[in-house]
Amino acid sequence: EEWAWAEANERAIWAQVQPQECMFNDNPREVMRWFQEGPFTRVGDIPQESPDKLGAYLGWKMVQAHTAARGDLPVDGWFMAQDPQPFLRTYRP
């Protein structure tokens, strides 16, 4: 049920990530709001019907997209990259 909610609302979730620039936020408290346990994800305009830990869901979707786009690149190569943009560009909900 939670996964189905996230799938159905994936674009709306991503729309909350972008304006907050949470991918580059150096405030751990702000970033952790996406990964906290709780009744729902307490970020921006995400409704209370949402599941908790939507950050983990988005992370998984990003890894899936990058693997599909760049399956030839070993995972350890992802973390060695100086520029995160190629990784981030592969995910488009």
GROMACS .gro file of N, CA and C in nm:
model
  279
    1GLU      N    1   0.082  -0.119   0.000
    1GLU     CA    2   0.000   0.000   0.000
    1GLU      C    3   0.087   0.127   0.000
    2GLU      N    4   0.192   0.129   0.083
    2GLU     CA    5   0.280   0.246   0.087
    2GLU      C    6   0.356   0.263  -0.044
    3TRP      N    7   0.405   0.151  -0.098
    3TRP     CA    8   0.477   0.157  -0.225
    3TRP      C    9   0.383   0.208  -0.335
    4ALA      N   10   0.261   0.159  -0.335
    4ALA     CA   11   0.164   0.203  -0.436
    4ALA      C   12   0.137   0.353  -0.425
    5TRP      N   13   0.130   0.405  -0.301
    5TRP     CA   14   0.109   0.549  -0.283
    5TRP      C   15   0.227   0.626  -0.341
    6ALA      N   16   0.348   0.580  -0.311
    6ALA     CA   17   0.468   0.648  -0.361
    6ALA      C   18   0.474   0.643  -0.513
    7GLU      N   19   0.442   0.529  -0.572
    7GLU     CA   20   0.442   0.518  -0.718
    7GLU      C   21   0.341   0.614  -0.780
    8ALA      N   22   0.223   0.620  -0.723
    8ALA     CA   23   0.117   0.705  -0.777
    8ALA      C   24   0.149   0.853  -0.763
    9ASN      N   25   0.232   0.888  -0.666
    9ASN     CA   26   0.262   1.028  -0.637
    9ASN      C   27   0.408   1.065  -0.662
   10GLU      N   28   0.477   0.985  -0.740
   10GLU     CA   29   0.621   1.003  -0.760
   10GLU      C   30   0.656   1.142  -0.813
   11ARG      N   31   0.585   1.190  -0.909
   11ARG     CA   32   0.616   1.324  -0.964
   11ARG      C   33   0.593   1.434  -0.861
   12ALA      N   34   0.487   1.423  -0.784
   12ALA     CA   35   0.459   1.522  -0.680
   12ALA      C   36   0.567   1.519  -0.571
   13ILE      N   37   0.614   1.401  -0.539
   13ILE     CA   38   0.722   1.388  -0.439
   13ILE      C   39   0.847   1.457  -0.492
   14TRP      N   40   0.883   1.425  -0.616
   14TRP     CA   41   1.003   1.484  -0.676
   14TRP      C   42   0.990   1.636  -0.685
   15ALA      N   43   0.870   1.685  -0.708
   15ALA     CA   44   0.848   1.829  -0.714
   15ALA      C   45   0.876   1.895  -0.580
   16GLN      N   46   0.865   1.821  -0.471
   16GLN     CA   47   0.897   1.875  -0.339
   16GLN      C   48   1.047   1.874  -0.313
   17VAL      N   49   1.118   1.783  -0.375
   17VAL     CA   50   1.264   1.773  -0.357
   17VAL      C   51   1.333   1.889  -0.425
   18GLN      N   52   1.297   1.918  -0.547
   18GLN     CA   53   1.369   2.016  -0.627
   18GLN      C   54   1.373   2.156  -0.569
   19PRO      N   55   1.261   2.217  -0.528
   19PRO     CA   56   1.270   2.354  -0.477
   19PRO      C   57   1.351   2.364  -0.348
   20GLN      N   58   1.353   2.258  -0.271
   20GLN     CA   59   1.425   2.260  -0.145
   20GLN      C   60   1.574   2.231  -0.162
   21GLU      N   61   1.611   2.191  -0.283
   21GLU     CA   62   1.750   2.156  -0.311
   21GLU      C   63   1.806   2.062  -0.205
   22CYS      N   64   1.723   1.968  -0.163
   22CYS     CA   65   1.766   1.881  -0.054
   22CYS      C   66   1.881   1.789  -0.094
   23MET      N   67   1.902   1.768  -0.222
   23MET     CA   68   2.015   1.685  -0.265
   23MET      C   69   2.148   1.749  -0.228
   24PHE      N   70   2.149   1.880  -0.215
   24PHE     CA   71   2.273   1.950  -0.186
   24PHE      C   72   2.268   2.024  -0.053
   25ASN      N   73   2.168   1.994   0.027
   25ASN     CA   74   2.151   2.059   0.156
   25ASN      C   75   2.253   2.004   0.255
   26ASP      N   76   2.326   2.091   0.321
   26ASP     CA   77   2.426   2.044   0.417
   26ASP      C   78   2.373   2.045   0.560
   27ASN      N   79   2.243   2.068   0.576
   27ASN     CA   80   2.180   2.062   0.707
   27ASN      C   81   2.124   1.922   0.728
   28PRO      N   82   2.188   1.841   0.812
   28PRO     CA   83   2.143   1.703   0.828
   28PRO      C   84   1.998   1.691   0.877
   29ARG      N   85   1.955   1.785   0.956
   29ARG     CA   86   1.817   1.780   1.008
   29ARG      C   87   1.716   1.789   0.893
   30GLU      N   88   1.744   1.876   0.797
   30GLU     CA   89   1.654   1.891   0.682
   30GLU      C   90   1.654   1.766   0.595
   31VAL      N   91   1.771   1.712   0.572
   31VAL     CA   92   1.782   1.592   0.488
   31VAL      C   93   1.715   1.474   0.556
   32MET      N   94   1.736   1.458   0.685
   32MET     CA   95   1.682   1.343   0.757
   32MET      C   96   1.530   1.342   0.763
   33ARG      N   97   1.468   1.455   0.743
   33ARG     CA   98   1.321   1.457   0.741
   33ARG      C   99   1.267   1.363   0.633
   34TRP      N  100   1.344   1.343   0.527
   34TRP     CA  101   1.303   1.253   0.419
   34TRP      C  102   1.318   1.106   0.456
   35PHE      N  103   1.396   1.076   0.561
   35PHE     CA  104   1.429   0.938   0.594
   35PHE      C  105   1.378   0.893   0.731
   36GLN      N  106   1.313   0.980   0.803
   36GLN     CA  107   1.268   0.948   0.938
   36GLN      C  108   1.149   0.854   0.938
   37GLU      N  109   1.148   0.771   1.043
   37GLU     CA  110   1.031   0.688   1.066
   37GLU      C  111   0.921   0.776   1.124
   38GLY      N  112   0.802   0.740   1.096
   38GLY     CA  113   0.689   0.816   1.148
   38GLY      C  114   0.564   0.779   1.073
   39PRO      N  115   0.460   0.843   1.107
   39PRO     CA  116   0.337   0.808   1.035
   39PRO      C  117   0.340   0.854   0.889
   40PHE      N  118   0.419   0.958   0.858
   40PHE     CA  119   0.428   1.008   0.720
   40PHE      C  120   0.557   1.087   0.705
   41THR      N  121   0.588   1.127   0.582
   41THR     CA  122   0.707   1.207   0.554
   41THR      C  123   0.670   1.354   0.574
   42ARG      N  124   0.737   1.417   0.668
   42ARG     CA  125   0.702   1.556   0.706
   42ARG      C  126   0.792   1.655   0.635
   43VAL      N  127   0.763   1.676   0.508
   43VAL     CA  128   0.843   1.768   0.426
   43VAL      C  129   0.748   1.846   0.335
   44GLY      N  130   0.769   1.976   0.330
   44GLY     CA  131   0.695   2.060   0.235
   44GLY      C  132   0.546   2.035   0.234
   45ASP      N  133   0.494   2.017   0.114
   45ASP     CA  134   0.350   1.997   0.096
   45ASP      C  135   0.312   1.850   0.083
   46ILE      N  136   0.399   1.761   0.125
   46ILE     CA  137   0.367   1.618   0.116
   46ILE      C  138   0.256   1.589   0.217
   47PRO      N  139   0.146   1.529   0.173
   47PRO     CA  140   0.032   1.510   0.262
   47PRO      C  141   0.054   1.403   0.369
   48GLN      N  142  -0.029   1.408   0.469
   48GLN     CA  143  -0.019   1.313   0.579
   48GLN      C  144  -0.055   1.171   0.537
   49GLU      N  145  -0.113   1.154   0.421
   49GLU     CA  146  -0.144   1.020   0.372
   49GLU      C  147  -0.019   0.949   0.320
   50SER      N  148   0.090   1.023   0.307
   50SER     CA  149   0.214   0.965   0.253
   50SER      C  150   0.274   0.865   0.351
   51PRO      N  151   0.351   0.771   0.299
   51PRO     CA  152   0.427   0.684   0.389
   51PRO      C  153   0.549   0.758   0.443
   52ASP      N  154   0.609   0.703   0.544
   52ASP     CA  155   0.733   0.761   0.596
   52ASP      C  156   0.850   0.722   0.505
   53LYS      N  157   0.964   0.783   0.526
   53LYS     CA  158   1.090   0.750   0.457
   53LYS      C  159   1.082   0.758   0.304
   54LEU      N  160   1.018   0.861   0.253
   54LEU     CA  161   1.011   0.875   0.107
   54LEU      C  162   1.147   0.901   0.045
   55GLY      N  163   1.243   0.947   0.124
   55GLY     CA  164   1.379   0.966   0.073
   55GLY      C  165   1.440   0.834   0.028
   56ALA      N  166   1.413   0.727   0.102
   56ALA     CA  167   1.464   0.595   0.063
   56ALA      C  168   1.399   0.550  -0.068
   57TYR      N  169   1.270   0.576  -0.082
   57TYR     CA  170   1.200   0.543  -0.206
   57TYR      C  171   1.263   0.616  -0.324
   58LEU      N  172   1.283   0.748  -0.310
   58LEU     CA  173   1.342   0.826  -0.419
   58LEU      C  174   1.484   0.779  -0.450
   59GLY      N  175   1.559   0.747  -0.347
   59GLY     CA  176   1.695   0.697  -0.368
   59GLY      C  177   1.694   0.569  -0.451
   60TRP      N  178   1.603   0.479  -0.418
   60TRP     CA  179   1.592   0.353  -0.491
   60TRP      C  180   1.555   0.379  -0.637
   61LYS      N  181   1.461   0.469  -0.659
   61LYS     CA  182   1.420   0.500  -0.796
   61LYS      C  183   1.535   0.563  -0.875
   62MET      N  184   1.615   0.645  -0.809
   62MET     CA  185   1.730   0.707  -0.876
   62MET      C  186   1.834   0.602  -0.914
   63VAL      N  187   1.859   0.508  -0.825
   63VAL     CA  188   1.955   0.401  -0.855
   63VAL      C  189   1.903   0.316  -0.971
   64GLN      N  190   1.775   0.283  -0.970
   64GLN     CA  191   1.717   0.207  -1.081
   64GLN      C  192   1.735   0.280  -1.214
   65ALA      N  193   1.706   0.408  -1.215
   65ALA     CA  194   1.715   0.487  -1.338
   65ALA      C  195   1.859   0.495  -1.387
   66HIS      N  196   1.952   0.516  -1.294
   66HIS     CA  197   2.092   0.528  -1.334
   66HIS      C  198   2.146   0.394  -1.384
   67THR      N  199   2.105   0.286  -1.320
   67THR     CA  200   2.148   0.154  -1.364
   67THR      C  201   2.096   0.125  -1.505
   68ALA      N  202   1.972   0.161  -1.531
   68ALA     CA  203   1.915   0.140  -1.664
   68ALA      C  204   1.987   0.223  -1.769
   69ALA      N  205   2.025   0.345  -1.732
   69ALA     CA  206   2.091   0.435  -1.828
   69ALA      C  207   2.238   0.405  -1.843
   70ARG      N  208   2.303   0.363  -1.735
   70ARG     CA  209   2.448   0.344  -1.736
   70ARG      C  210   2.486   0.210  -1.676
   71GLY      N  211   2.423   0.106  -1.720
   71GLY     CA  212   2.450  -0.027  -1.667
   71GLY      C  213   2.594  -0.072  -1.684
   72ASP      N  214   2.667  -0.006  -1.775
   72ASP     CA  215   2.806  -0.043  -1.800
   72ASP      C  216   2.901   0.012  -1.694
   73LEU      N  217   2.855   0.107  -1.614
   73LEU     CA  218   2.941   0.171  -1.514
   73LEU      C  219   2.925   0.099  -1.380
   74PRO      N  220   3.035   0.047  -1.324
   74PRO     CA  221   3.024  -0.020  -1.194
   74PRO      C  222   2.977   0.076  -1.086
   75VAL      N  223   2.906   0.023  -0.988
   75VAL     CA  224   2.849   0.106  -0.882
   75VAL      C  225   2.955   0.187  -0.811
   76ASP      N  226   3.073   0.131  -0.787
   76ASP     CA  227   3.176   0.208  -0.717
   76ASP      C  228   3.220   0.330  -0.799
   77GLY      N  229   3.201   0.324  -0.930
   77GLY     CA  230   3.232   0.439  -1.015
   77GLY      C  231   3.137   0.556  -0.993
   78TRP      N  232   3.016   0.526  -0.947
   78TRP     CA  233   2.919   0.632  -0.919
   78TRP      C  234   2.970   0.722  -0.809
   79PHE      N  235   3.031   0.661  -0.708
   79PHE     CA  236   3.073   0.736  -0.590
   79PHE      C  237   3.206   0.806  -0.610
   80MET      N  238   3.278   0.769  -0.712
   80MET     CA  239   3.407   0.832  -0.741
   80MET      C  240   3.389   0.958  -0.825
   81ALA      N  241   3.274   0.973  -0.884
   81ALA     CA  242   3.249   1.088  -0.972
   81ALA      C  243   3.252   1.218  -0.893
   82GLN      N  244   3.316   1.318  -0.949
   82GLN     CA  245   3.323   1.449  -0.885
   82GLN      C  246   3.195   1.530  -0.909
   83ASP      N  247   3.129   1.504  -1.019
   83ASP     CA  248   3.010   1.580  -1.056
   83ASP      C  249   2.886   1.490  -1.041
   84PRO      N  250   2.794   1.523  -0.951
   84PRO     CA  251   2.675   1.438  -0.932
   84PRO      C  252   2.570   1.455  -1.041
   85GLN      N  253   2.583   1.554  -1.127
   85GLN     CA  254   2.479   1.583  -1.225
   85GLN      C  255   2.447   1.467  -1.320
   86PRO      N  256   2.547   1.395  -1.373
   86PRO     CA  257   2.510   1.283  -1.460
   86PRO      C  258   2.422   1.180  -1.389
   87PHE      N  259   2.449   1.156  -1.262
   87PHE     CA  260   2.366   1.064  -1.184
   87PHE      C  261   2.225   1.121  -1.166
   88LEU      N  262   2.218   1.248  -1.129
   88LEU     CA  263   2.088   1.310  -1.103
   88LEU      C  264   2.005   1.325  -1.230
   89ARG      N  265   2.070   1.345  -1.343
   89ARG     CA  266   1.997   1.365  -1.469
   89ARG      C  267   1.928   1.238  -1.519
   90THR      N  268   1.974   1.123  -1.475
   90THR     CA  269   1.914   0.999  -1.525
   90THR      C  270   1.777   0.971  -1.465
   91TYR      N  271   1.745   1.036  -1.354
   91TYR     CA  272   1.614   1.015  -1.290
   91TYR      C  273   1.517   1.123  -1.333
   92ARG      N  274   1.415   1.083  -1.402
   92ARG     CA  275   1.309   1.175  -1.445
   92ARG      C  276   1.175   1.106  -1.424
   93PRO      N  277   1.111   1.135  -1.311
   93PRO     CA  278   0.982   1.067  -1.286
   93PRO      C  279   0.874   1.112  -1.383
   0.00000   0.00000   0.00000
